[in-house]
Amino acid sequence: MTMTHTLTPTADLASGIEDVARLLTPDGERIADPDLDRWVEDVDASVLRGLYRDMVLVRRIDTEGVALQRQGQLALWPPCQGQEATQVGTARALRADDFAFPSYRETGVVHVRGAKPADFVLAWRGEEHSTYNPYEINTATQQIIIGAQSLHAVGYAMGIQRDGTDQVSVAYFGDGASSQGDVNEAMVFASSYRSPVVFVCVNNHWAISEPVTVQAKYPIAGRAPGFGIPSMRVDGNDVLACLAAMRWALDHARRGNGPAFIEAVTYRMGPHTTSDDPTRYRDKEEVETWRRRDPISRLEALLRAQGEFDDAFAASVEADADALAREVREAAMSATTREPLTMLDHVYAEPHSGIDEQRAWFGAYLDGFASAQAGAEEVAR
Amino acid sequence: MTQLTMAKSINEGLRRAMADDPKVLVIGEDIGKLGGVFRITDGLQAEFGADRVIDTPLAEAGIVGTAVGLAFRGYRPVVEIQFDGFVYPAFDQIVCQVAKLHYRTRGNVTMPITIRIPWAGGVGAAEHHSESPEAYFVHTSGLRVVAVSNPQDAYVMLRQAIASNDPVVYFEPKRLYHTKGEVDLGVDLADAPPMGLARVAREGTDVTLLTYGSQVGIALDAATAAEDDGVSIEVIDLRSISPVDYRTVTASVRKTGRVVVTHEAAREAGVGAELIASVTERCFHYLEAPPQRVTGHDIPYPPAKLEKHHLPDLDRILDAVDRVLDRPNSLTGVFEQ
Ligand SMILES: Cc1ncc(C[n+]2csc(CCOP(=O)(O)OP(=O)(O)O)c2C)c(N)n1
């Protein structure tokens, strides 16, 4: 007798970890995948070169961010090294009018969406809470509260439904975030309303010091079907597979079939942030294993095999990366802190008597120092 | 007596509480191998095992909600919320369950849960890492709320909080984690001042300065500076902000007749508002001047580069002291008071 009413997981994390959809092996060999191939039939060498260039630029922004923090120019930096393929592959699949809700680590997503050099550094320097105008690049401010943005993405998608357009909204969040109530509630809402939203769970194996096994004993992609959401587990270090998976998910949502879920399996090569010390909790060997799965060298190997990677191309990408890094650095070094009184701006969208009163008082208070200073200089003269 | 940082003294407080009572568990994000992002739980998992020092999934409602279940079962969970700004996902569990279960069950169920929160600003951090949410918890009946200002109190009051049969929200000023002070690790809890008592941190006769946590040191500096100006300030470190030890507070206000409150949190409906209302009710006829508040502005916590203009500092405190003494101050000519 079979127990037809019993649902039993068929995998656990330990055995299922390598079970990912993939188009490029870690050595850069193009392999077939029945689910993914049809989504990248049009991808030619020039597209691949574009993805390569994006990933190199993102890595360079990241390296520069770490360096600027070490030099005291930034208070903090959350490195994304190792996750470039997930970020670039999924973001490149978006249309300009789709709307992304990234987390703090999605440097590559924000880059692809069109952020400017200063946008990468001013918040981490402590000058601003955010930089770009979300509506200019159809990308929300990078979220720090773990998982909160997943619900925002669903709400945005509910708005899309009401407006009757074929846009899609995207939530990016980590494996740690998958434990939050917000993320689970987001899946319930999205499924219930069949909203056009794509969930991209970036499983980089670590939530600060906690391995993904603290959050999940079964592949995270396996949760979505329980909410009624189709999902795919993809090699997050394979940019081509990420592009393909995202095109599948976006197409599903755009056609009015409701949400889709992607678990991109990748690895955080660096510390959680520049304040973190990963030697306290993880082994060097694990990091080295993942270094051999590097997303950038993997694509380089493919391009070389296709005869599409030569010194001139490499040099031009390097030059672009150098130029971008220089701009990022200059944006950090030339940043100035705004006037203290501006701190009271934008608390409300409309005039507010309480704030007006505090601004008047604080302005007078600050002026008191200025006039005391002027008085002292007068006396000195 | 030993010289310890506040971080180390809290670590020792946890260690001692765990050693004394096998029902004490420590629960939170990254508190195991990493020892917490501030290393407050450093070494505890190695010493007491992963069953008692528990790395949780990343979900604050889950952390506090399971602490409720553990408390039901007779455990004494000590919860670490990673940063002040991350307590809000747990807010429902704290307000609707932790605070109310004893009342709801007519005293049959106790919630001896300690919720430790690294707290407040001045450390140049990113958004959500510098908040002062204490008023939300003070407003919630059923919770005790304390804020520590020095390593000795941090050590003793943590142990008292854990020993308490009531839930205690325990605020740790991040910016004081690395300041050192004398700690008596051998102190007998029965001999130590109860956690609900305020402490006169400095005696004075002209103005009472009420404060707690991260502002205590700044208030003491202000008192020293005022002394040069001939003004004698009494500084009271409230320690417990729910309940407040009004016996100590009113004795001081009746002596000085002037009161200034300072805290980092925004002014509107903050702890200062409650303190001044209560002081006015109890000491109205002793007051020589309207009580004054020195607080953060009524804004979301600003970007780090601007926080020095947000947080009350020595000058802002002395300005308010001038106000209660009716000396020229920043409000002169700006507003009708
Ligand atoms: C609600 C909330 N709780 C805790 C934190 C502190 N915190 C910041 S990042 C992080 C780990 C997140 O891990 P994951 O979701 O896997 O994303 P990753 O950092 O790996 O990109 C934690 C616990 C936070 N920012 N928000």
PDB file of N, CA and C in Angstrom, chain B residues 149 197-204 207-213 215-217 219-220 223 233-241 244-256 258-262 275 279:
ATOM      1  N   SER B 149      25.151  51.581  31.897  1.00  0.00           N
ATOM      2  CA  SER B 149      26.063  52.664  31.543  1.00  0.00           C
ATOM      3  C   SER B 149      27.510  52.387  31.914  1.00  0.00           C
ATOM      4  N   LEU B 197      16.735  50.190  41.045  1.00  0.00           N
ATOM      5  CA  LEU B 197      17.145  51.416  41.740  1.00  0.00           C
ATOM      6  C   LEU B 197      17.983  52.311  40.847  1.00  0.00           C
ATOM      7  N   ALA B 198      17.680  53.608  40.892  1.00  0.00           N
ATOM      8  CA  ALA B 198      18.534  54.567  40.187  1.00  0.00           C
ATOM      9  C   ALA B 198      19.791  54.829  41.019  1.00  0.00           C
ATOM     10  N   ARG B 199      20.768  55.443  40.371  1.00  0.00           N
ATOM     11  CA  ARG B 199      22.036  55.701  41.049  1.00  0.00           C
ATOM     12  C   ARG B 199      22.342  57.194  40.912  1.00  0.00           C
ATOM     13  N   VAL B 200      22.676  57.811  42.022  1.00  0.00           N
ATOM     14  CA  VAL B 200      23.137  59.195  41.921  1.00  0.00           C
ATOM     15  C   VAL B 200      24.598  59.118  41.483  1.00  0.00           C
ATOM     16  N   ALA B 201      24.830  59.455  40.219  1.00  0.00           N
ATOM     17  CA  ALA B 201      26.174  59.277  39.668  1.00  0.00           C
ATOM     18  C   ALA B 201      27.100  60.412  40.079  1.00  0.00           C
ATOM     19  N   ARG B 202      26.483  61.554  40.409  1.00  0.00           N
ATOM     20  CA  ARG B 202      27.268  62.691  40.901  1.00  0.00           C
ATOM     21  C   ARG B 202      26.318  63.589  41.669  1.00  0.00           C
ATOM     22  N   GLU B 203      26.732  64.013  42.813  1.00  0.00           N
ATOM     23  CA  GLU B 203      25.850  64.854  43.612  1.00  0.00           C
ATOM     24  C   GLU B 203      25.982  66.312  43.218  1.00  0.00           C
ATOM     25  N   GLY B 204      24.871  67.045  43.344  1.00  0.00           N
ATOM     26  CA  GLY B 204      24.894  68.466  43.015  1.00  0.00           C
ATOM     27  C   GLY B 204      23.695  69.145  43.634  1.00  0.00           C
ATOM     28  N   VAL B 207      20.895  71.778  39.684  1.00  0.00           N
ATOM     29  CA  VAL B 207      20.113  71.199  38.590  1.00  0.00           C
ATOM     30  C   VAL B 207      20.190  69.680  38.689  1.00  0.00           C
ATOM     31  N   THR B 208      19.049  69.005  38.455  1.00  0.00           N
ATOM     32  CA  THR B 208      19.051  67.537  38.363  1.00  0.00           C
ATOM     33  C   THR B 208      19.086  67.149  36.894  1.00  0.00           C
ATOM     34  N   LEU B 209      20.050  66.334  36.537  1.00  0.00           N
ATOM     35  CA  LEU B 209      20.164  65.871  35.158  1.00  0.00           C
ATOM     36  C   LEU B 209      19.826  64.386  35.153  1.00  0.00           C
ATOM     37  N   LEU B 210      18.697  64.047  34.517  1.00  0.00           N
ATOM     38  CA  LEU B 210      18.247  62.653  34.487  1.00  0.00           C
ATOM     39  C   LEU B 210      18.661  62.017  33.172  1.00  0.00           C
ATOM     40  N   THR B 211      19.271  60.859  33.265  1.00  0.00           N
ATOM     41  CA  THR B 211      19.650  60.200  32.016  1.00  0.00           C
ATOM     42  C   THR B 211      19.891  58.709  32.255  1.00  0.00           C
ATOM     43  N   TYR B 212      20.288  58.004  31.183  1.00  0.00           N
ATOM     44  CA  TYR B 212      20.505  56.557  31.292  1.00  0.00           C
ATOM     45  C   TYR B 212      21.388  56.095  30.129  1.00  0.00           C
ATOM     46  N   GLY B 213      21.996  54.963  30.307  1.00  0.00           N
ATOM     47  CA  GLY B 213      22.752  54.322  29.224  1.00  0.00           C
ATOM     48  C   GLY B 213      23.881  55.162  28.678  1.00  0.00           C
ATOM     49  N   GLN B 215      24.168  58.021  27.577  1.00  0.00           N
ATOM     50  CA  GLN B 215      24.290  59.457  27.845  1.00  0.00           C
ATOM     51  C   GLN B 215      24.854  59.758  29.233  1.00  0.00           C
ATOM     52  N   VAL B 216      25.037  58.749  30.055  1.00  0.00           N
ATOM     53  CA  VAL B 216      25.474  59.009  31.429  1.00  0.00           C
ATOM     54  C   VAL B 216      26.856  59.668  31.447  1.00  0.00           C
ATOM     55  N   GLY B 217      27.758  59.134  30.664  1.00  0.00           N
ATOM     56  CA  GLY B 217      29.118  59.686  30.630  1.00  0.00           C
ATOM     57  C   GLY B 217      29.128  61.129  30.160  1.00  0.00           C
ATOM     58  N   ALA B 219      26.629  63.218  30.368  1.00  0.00           N
ATOM     59  CA  ALA B 219      26.016  64.030  31.430  1.00  0.00           C
ATOM     60  C   ALA B 219      27.047  64.342  32.519  1.00  0.00           C
ATOM     61  N   LEU B 220      27.874  63.370  32.849  1.00  0.00           N
ATOM     62  CA  LEU B 220      28.902  63.610  33.878  1.00  0.00           C
ATOM     63  C   LEU B 220      29.922  64.635  33.379  1.00  0.00           C
ATOM     64  N   ALA B 223      28.430  67.947  33.727  1.00  0.00           N
ATOM     65  CA  ALA B 223      28.435  68.402  35.123  1.00  0.00           C
ATOM     66  C   ALA B 223      29.805  68.956  35.496  1.00  0.00           C
ATOM     67  N   ILE B 233      25.623  70.385  39.259  1.00  0.00           N
ATOM     68  CA  ILE B 233      24.636  69.496  38.648  1.00  0.00           C
ATOM     69  C   ILE B 233      24.649  68.139  39.334  1.00  0.00           C
ATOM     70  N   GLU B 234      23.455  67.664  39.661  1.00  0.00           N
ATOM     71  CA  GLU B 234      23.326  66.303  40.169  1.00  0.00           C
ATOM     72  C   GLU B 234      22.949  65.396  38.995  1.00  0.00           C
ATOM     73  N   VAL B 235      23.741  64.369  38.750  1.00  0.00           N
ATOM     74  CA  VAL B 235      23.477  63.474  37.629  1.00  0.00           C
ATOM     75  C   VAL B 235      22.888  62.173  38.152  1.00  0.00           C
ATOM     76  N   ILE B 236      21.723  61.825  37.628  1.00  0.00           N
ATOM     77  CA  ILE B 236      21.105  60.557  38.028  1.00  0.00           C
ATOM     78  C   ILE B 236      21.107  59.592  36.862  1.00  0.00           C
ATOM     79  N   ASP B 237      21.718  58.442  37.094  1.00  0.00           N
ATOM     80  CA  ASP B 237      21.726  57.354  36.119  1.00  0.00           C
ATOM     81  C   ASP B 237      20.523  56.479  36.484  1.00  0.00           C
ATOM     82  N   LEU B 238      19.485  56.539  35.671  1.00  0.00           N
ATOM     83  CA  LEU B 238      18.243  55.854  36.030  1.00  0.00           C
ATOM     84  C   LEU B 238      18.390  54.334  36.092  1.00  0.00           C
ATOM     85  N   ARG B 239      19.245  53.784  35.264  1.00  0.00           N
ATOM     86  CA  ARG B 239      19.475  52.330  35.148  1.00  0.00           C
ATOM     87  C   ARG B 239      18.213  51.615  34.697  1.00  0.00           C
ATOM     88  N   SER B 240      17.152  51.701  35.470  1.00  0.00           N
ATOM     89  CA  SER B 240      15.889  51.098  35.046  1.00  0.00           C
ATOM     90  C   SER B 240      14.998  52.211  34.510  1.00  0.00           C
ATOM     91  N   ILE B 241      14.536  52.055  33.275  1.00  0.00           N
ATOM     92  CA  ILE B 241      13.638  53.080  32.720  1.00  0.00           C
ATOM     93  C   ILE B 241      12.192  52.596  32.720  1.00  0.00           C
ATOM     94  N   VAL B 244      10.638  53.354  36.751  1.00  0.00           N
ATOM     95  CA  VAL B 244      11.625  54.361  37.147  1.00  0.00           C
ATOM     96  C   VAL B 244      11.595  54.480  38.660  1.00  0.00           C
ATOM     97  N   ASP B 245      12.763  54.629  39.221  1.00  0.00           N
ATOM     98  CA  ASP B 245      12.898  54.793  40.677  1.00  0.00           C
ATOM     99  C   ASP B 245      12.604  56.258  41.033  1.00  0.00           C
ATOM    100  N   TYR B 246      11.314  56.583  41.150  1.00  0.00           N
ATOM    101  CA  TYR B 246      10.955  57.985  41.388  1.00  0.00           C
ATOM    102  C   TYR B 246      11.323  58.472  42.783  1.00  0.00           C
ATOM    103  N   ARG B 247      11.552  57.551  43.682  1.00  0.00           N
ATOM    104  CA  ARG B 247      11.971  57.994  45.013  1.00  0.00           C
ATOM    105  C   ARG B 247      13.296  58.770  44.914  1.00  0.00           C
ATOM    106  N   THR B 248      14.256  58.187  44.215  1.00  0.00           N
ATOM    107  CA  THR B 248      15.554  58.845  44.026  1.00  0.00           C
ATOM    108  C   THR B 248      15.398  60.117  43.190  1.00  0.00           C
ATOM    109  N   VAL B 249      14.576  60.014  42.140  1.00  0.00           N
ATOM    110  CA  VAL B 249      14.422  61.151  41.232  1.00  0.00           C
ATOM    111  C   VAL B 249      13.778  62.338  41.954  1.00  0.00           C
ATOM    112  N   THR B 250      12.683  62.078  42.665  1.00  0.00           N
ATOM    113  CA  THR B 250      11.986  63.217  43.275  1.00  0.00           C
ATOM    114  C   THR B 250      12.801  63.814  44.421  1.00  0.00           C
ATOM    115  N   ALA B 251      13.532  62.977  45.135  1.00  0.00           N
ATOM    116  CA  ALA B 251      14.381  63.531  46.200  1.00  0.00           C
ATOM    117  C   ALA B 251      15.350  64.541  45.604  1.00  0.00           C
ATOM    118  N   SER B 252      15.896  64.211  44.465  1.00  0.00           N
ATOM    119  CA  SER B 252      16.859  65.108  43.832  1.00  0.00           C
ATOM    120  C   SER B 252      16.170  66.375  43.331  1.00  0.00           C
ATOM    121  N   VAL B 253      15.041  66.209  42.649  1.00  0.00           N
ATOM    122  CA  VAL B 253      14.364  67.373  42.072  1.00  0.00           C
ATOM    123  C   VAL B 253      13.866  68.310  43.177  1.00  0.00           C
ATOM    124  N   ARG B 254      13.436  67.737  44.270  1.00  0.00           N
ATOM    125  CA  ARG B 254      12.970  68.605  45.367  1.00  0.00           C
ATOM    126  C   ARG B 254      14.131  69.412  45.956  1.00  0.00           C
ATOM    127  N   LYS B 255      15.310  68.830  45.845  1.00  0.00           N
ATOM    128  CA  LYS B 255      16.488  69.540  46.354  1.00  0.00           C
ATOM    129  C   LYS B 255      16.904  70.649  45.387  1.00  0.00           C
ATOM    130  N   THR B 256      16.922  70.347  44.090  1.00  0.00           N
ATOM    131  CA  THR B 256      17.476  71.300  43.116  1.00  0.00           C
ATOM    132  C   THR B 256      16.429  72.224  42.530  1.00  0.00           C
ATOM    133  N   ARG B 258      15.244  72.097  39.688  1.00  0.00           N
ATOM    134  CA  ARG B 258      15.417  72.258  38.233  1.00  0.00           C
ATOM    135  C   ARG B 258      15.779  70.895  37.642  1.00  0.00           C
ATOM    136  N   VAL B 259      15.165  70.611  36.509  1.00  0.00           N
ATOM    137  CA  VAL B 259      15.420  69.280  35.956  1.00  0.00           C
ATOM    138  C   VAL B 259      15.596  69.314  34.440  1.00  0.00           C
ATOM    139  N   VAL B 260      16.621  68.587  34.013  1.00  0.00           N
ATOM    140  CA  VAL B 260      16.904  68.403  32.576  1.00  0.00           C
ATOM    141  C   VAL B 260      16.971  66.902  32.340  1.00  0.00           C
ATOM    142  N   VAL B 261      16.352  66.463  31.243  1.00  0.00           N
ATOM    143  CA  VAL B 261      16.432  65.048  30.871  1.00  0.00           C
ATOM    144  C   VAL B 261      17.188  64.947  29.559  1.00  0.00           C
ATOM    145  N   THR B 262      18.037  63.981  29.435  1.00  0.00           N
ATOM    146  CA  THR B 262      18.685  63.781  28.140  1.00  0.00           C
ATOM    147  C   THR B 262      18.673  62.307  27.725  1.00  0.00           C
ATOM    148  N   LEU B 275       9.163  61.062  31.862  1.00  0.00           N
ATOM    149  CA  LEU B 275       9.882  61.476  33.069  1.00  0.00           C
ATOM    150  C   LEU B 275       9.433  62.856  33.513  1.00  0.00           C
ATOM    151  N   VAL B 279       7.621  63.804  36.912  1.00  0.00           N
ATOM    152  CA  VAL B 279       8.309  64.704  37.840  1.00  0.00           C
ATOM    153  C   VAL B 279       7.423  65.915  38.121  1.00  0.00           C
TER     154      VAL B 279
END
